[in-house]
Amino acid sequence: MNNTVKSPWQTVCKLSELPPGLFLEFRIHQPDRDPDTIPLTGFAFLQDGNPAAYVNQCPHLGVELNWMPGRFMDTDNLFIQCSTHGALFKPGTGECITGPCQGEYLTALDVRVEEGQVQIRFPD
Ligand code: FES
């Protein structure tokens, strides 16, 4: 029997608030998480016209990817870039293609749009 309780969907913004090129940061609600630990954040953006979201955490050292609010892409605007050591990630899959965590992945969040609201949750 599977007793796994899926995390609830969390609304992060209206779809209309997520134009192409915008990266929206949000705090991930985790009621079971130790309140003394640093809260997890995520970011959402449009990928090929559909909302996508990842946990804002580099697989290399676990730090947040961006050092400026809403700035996640490299200068060519092709890849998500970690500001600490420059690792590059494919926006569509989260795969690191170069850098110290090459071959690892960003943690993708489940995303859905319900009544015009972008919602996320941790995958199974
Ligand atoms: S912390 Fe992201 S590449 Fe090192």
mmCIF file of C-alpha atoms and ligand atoms in Angstrom:
data_model
loop_
_atom_site.group_PDB
_atom_site.id
_atom_site.type_symbol
_atom_site.label_atom_id
_atom_site.label_comp_id
_atom_site.label_asym_id
_atom_site.label_seq_id
_atom_site.Cartn_x
_atom_site.Cartn_y
_atom_site.Cartn_z
ATOM 1 C CA MET A 1 0.000 0.000 0.000
ATOM 2 C CA ASN A 2 1.314 3.427 -0.900
ATOM 3 C CA ASN A 3 1.012 5.878 1.983
ATOM 4 C CA THR A 4 2.874 8.667 0.202
ATOM 5 C CA VAL A 5 1.009 11.945 0.548
ATOM 6 C CA LYS A 6 1.631 14.209 -2.404
ATOM 7 C CA SER A 7 2.486 17.765 -1.570
ATOM 8 C CA PRO A 8 -0.441 20.114 -2.226
ATOM 9 C CA TRP A 9 -0.547 22.389 -5.234
ATOM 10 C CA GLN A 10 0.673 25.891 -4.499
ATOM 11 C CA THR A 11 -0.390 28.909 -6.550
ATOM 12 C CA VAL A 12 2.562 31.072 -7.524
ATOM 13 C CA CYS A 13 1.051 33.626 -9.914
ATOM 14 C CA LYS A 14 -1.508 34.201 -12.621
ATOM 15 C CA LEU A 15 -0.497 32.881 -16.032
ATOM 16 C CA SER A 16 -0.997 36.426 -17.320
ATOM 17 C CA GLU A 17 1.732 37.572 -14.903
ATOM 18 C CA LEU A 18 4.287 35.315 -16.581
ATOM 19 C CA PRO A 19 5.184 36.880 -19.933
ATOM 20 C CA PRO A 20 7.945 35.374 -22.098
ATOM 21 C CA GLY A 21 11.391 36.123 -20.671
ATOM 22 C CA LEU A 22 10.228 36.805 -17.130
ATOM 23 C CA PHE A 23 11.517 34.615 -14.304
ATOM 24 C CA LEU A 24 9.269 34.727 -11.274
ATOM 25 C CA GLU A 25 10.718 33.680 -7.928
ATOM 26 C CA PHE A 26 8.635 32.262 -5.114
ATOM 27 C CA ARG A 27 9.033 30.587 -1.769
ATOM 28 C CA ILE A 28 8.054 26.914 -1.736
ATOM 29 C CA HIS A 29 5.614 26.163 1.074
ATOM 30 C CA GLN A 30 6.778 23.154 3.025
ATOM 31 C CA PRO A 31 4.821 22.848 6.275
ATOM 32 C CA ASP A 32 6.806 19.761 7.323
ATOM 33 C CA ARG A 33 10.188 21.374 6.813
ATOM 34 C CA ASP A 34 12.279 22.233 9.854
ATOM 35 C CA PRO A 35 11.593 25.952 10.479
ATOM 36 C CA ASP A 36 15.267 26.506 11.349
ATOM 37 C CA THR A 37 16.458 25.525 7.875
ATOM 38 C CA ILE A 38 16.697 28.006 5.056
ATOM 39 C CA PRO A 39 13.386 28.022 3.159
ATOM 40 C CA LEU A 40 13.436 26.610 -0.342
ATOM 41 C CA THR A 41 12.678 28.941 -3.189
ATOM 42 C CA GLY A 42 11.731 28.207 -6.771
ATOM 43 C CA PHE A 43 11.354 30.031 -10.038
ATOM 44 C CA ALA A 44 8.832 29.807 -12.836
ATOM 45 C CA PHE A 45 9.074 30.928 -16.443
ATOM 46 C CA LEU A 46 7.619 30.174 -19.848
ATOM 47 C CA GLN A 47 9.395 27.432 -21.778
ATOM 48 C CA ASP A 48 8.160 27.169 -25.359
ATOM 49 C CA GLY A 49 4.990 28.951 -24.280
ATOM 50 C CA ASN A 50 4.244 26.696 -21.311
ATOM 51 C CA PRO A 51 4.992 27.415 -17.663
ATOM 52 C CA ALA A 52 7.909 25.491 -16.165
ATOM 53 C CA ALA A 53 9.413 25.669 -12.679
ATOM 54 C CA TYR A 54 12.481 24.466 -10.823
ATOM 55 C CA VAL A 55 13.729 24.554 -7.270
ATOM 56 C CA ASN A 56 16.184 27.447 -7.079
ATOM 57 C CA GLN A 57 19.080 25.327 -5.948
ATOM 58 C CA CYS A 58 22.257 24.466 -7.812
ATOM 59 C CA PRO A 59 23.055 20.733 -7.730
ATOM 60 C CA HIS A 60 26.727 21.616 -7.199
ATOM 61 C CA LEU A 61 26.610 23.241 -3.745
ATOM 62 C CA GLY A 62 22.911 23.643 -3.073
ATOM 63 C CA VAL A 63 23.012 27.438 -3.236
ATOM 64 C CA GLU A 64 20.477 29.592 -5.068
ATOM 65 C CA LEU A 65 21.296 29.983 -8.744
ATOM 66 C CA ASN A 66 20.804 33.704 -9.160
ATOM 67 C CA TRP A 67 22.501 36.615 -7.469
ATOM 68 C CA MET A 68 20.061 39.225 -8.808
ATOM 69 C CA PRO A 69 16.282 38.986 -8.504
ATOM 70 C CA GLY A 70 14.725 37.442 -11.589
ATOM 71 C CA ARG A 71 18.078 36.996 -13.419
ATOM 72 C CA PHE A 72 18.611 33.335 -14.273
ATOM 73 C CA MET A 73 19.787 33.229 -17.886
ATOM 74 C CA ASP A 74 23.281 33.469 -19.325
ATOM 75 C CA THR A 75 24.297 36.487 -21.374
ATOM 76 C CA ASP A 76 23.240 34.745 -24.611
ATOM 77 C CA ASN A 77 19.824 34.080 -23.044
ATOM 78 C CA LEU A 78 20.063 30.394 -23.986
ATOM 79 C CA PHE A 79 20.758 28.596 -20.706
ATOM 80 C CA ILE A 80 19.946 28.950 -17.030
ATOM 81 C CA GLN A 81 23.206 29.888 -15.344
ATOM 82 C CA CYS A 82 24.403 29.426 -11.796
ATOM 83 C CA SER A 83 25.937 32.696 -10.686
ATOM 84 C CA THR A 84 28.375 31.013 -8.276
ATOM 85 C CA HIS A 85 30.533 28.914 -10.632
ATOM 86 C CA GLY A 86 28.829 29.457 -13.979
ATOM 87 C CA ALA A 87 27.227 26.041 -14.561
ATOM 88 C CA LEU A 88 24.796 26.110 -17.494
ATOM 89 C CA PHE A 89 21.467 24.236 -17.502
ATOM 90 C CA LYS A 90 19.069 23.489 -20.343
ATOM 91 C CA PRO A 91 15.838 25.398 -19.592
ATOM 92 C CA GLY A 92 13.686 22.568 -20.953
ATOM 93 C CA THR A 93 15.146 19.713 -18.920
ATOM 94 C CA GLY A 94 17.261 21.292 -16.186
ATOM 95 C CA GLU A 95 20.279 19.243 -17.283
ATOM 96 C CA CYS A 96 23.651 20.778 -16.505
ATOM 97 C CA ILE A 97 25.620 20.795 -19.758
ATOM 98 C CA THR A 98 28.802 22.428 -18.502
ATOM 99 C CA GLY A 99 30.271 23.272 -15.121
ATOM 100 C CA PRO A 100 31.126 21.396 -11.930
ATOM 101 C CA CYS A 101 27.785 19.570 -11.833
ATOM 102 C CA GLN A 102 27.754 18.545 -15.514
ATOM 103 C CA GLY A 103 25.279 15.726 -16.077
ATOM 104 C CA GLU A 104 23.224 16.539 -12.971
ATOM 105 C CA TYR A 105 19.799 18.166 -13.071
ATOM 106 C CA LEU A 106 17.918 21.002 -11.459
ATOM 107 C CA THR A 107 14.937 19.748 -9.458
ATOM 108 C CA ALA A 108 11.894 20.232 -11.666
ATOM 109 C CA LEU A 109 8.582 21.037 -10.018
ATOM 110 C CA ASP A 110 5.253 19.781 -11.283
ATOM 111 C CA VAL A 111 3.408 22.675 -12.906
ATOM 112 C CA ARG A 112 -0.225 23.073 -13.922
ATOM 113 C CA VAL A 113 -2.532 25.932 -14.823
ATOM 114 C CA GLU A 114 -5.862 25.961 -13.010
ATOM 115 C CA GLU A 115 -8.378 28.698 -13.826
ATOM 116 C CA GLY A 116 -5.598 30.943 -15.060
ATOM 117 C CA GLN A 117 -3.363 30.365 -12.017
ATOM 118 C CA VAL A 118 0.080 28.791 -12.292
ATOM 119 C CA GLN A 119 0.447 26.140 -9.611
ATOM 120 C CA ILE A 120 3.436 24.042 -8.565
ATOM 121 C CA ARG A 121 4.182 21.105 -6.325
ATOM 122 C CA PHE A 122 6.991 18.671 -5.700
ATOM 123 C CA PRO A 123 6.824 15.668 -8.007
ATOM 124 C CA ASP A 124 6.398 12.164 -6.582
HETATM 125 S S1 FES B 1 27.296 26.338 -6.913
HETATM 126 FE FE1 FES B 1 26.425 26.317 -8.902
HETATM 127 S S2 FES B 1 28.061 25.781 -10.187
HETATM 128 FE FE2 FES B 1 28.914 25.758 -8.204
#
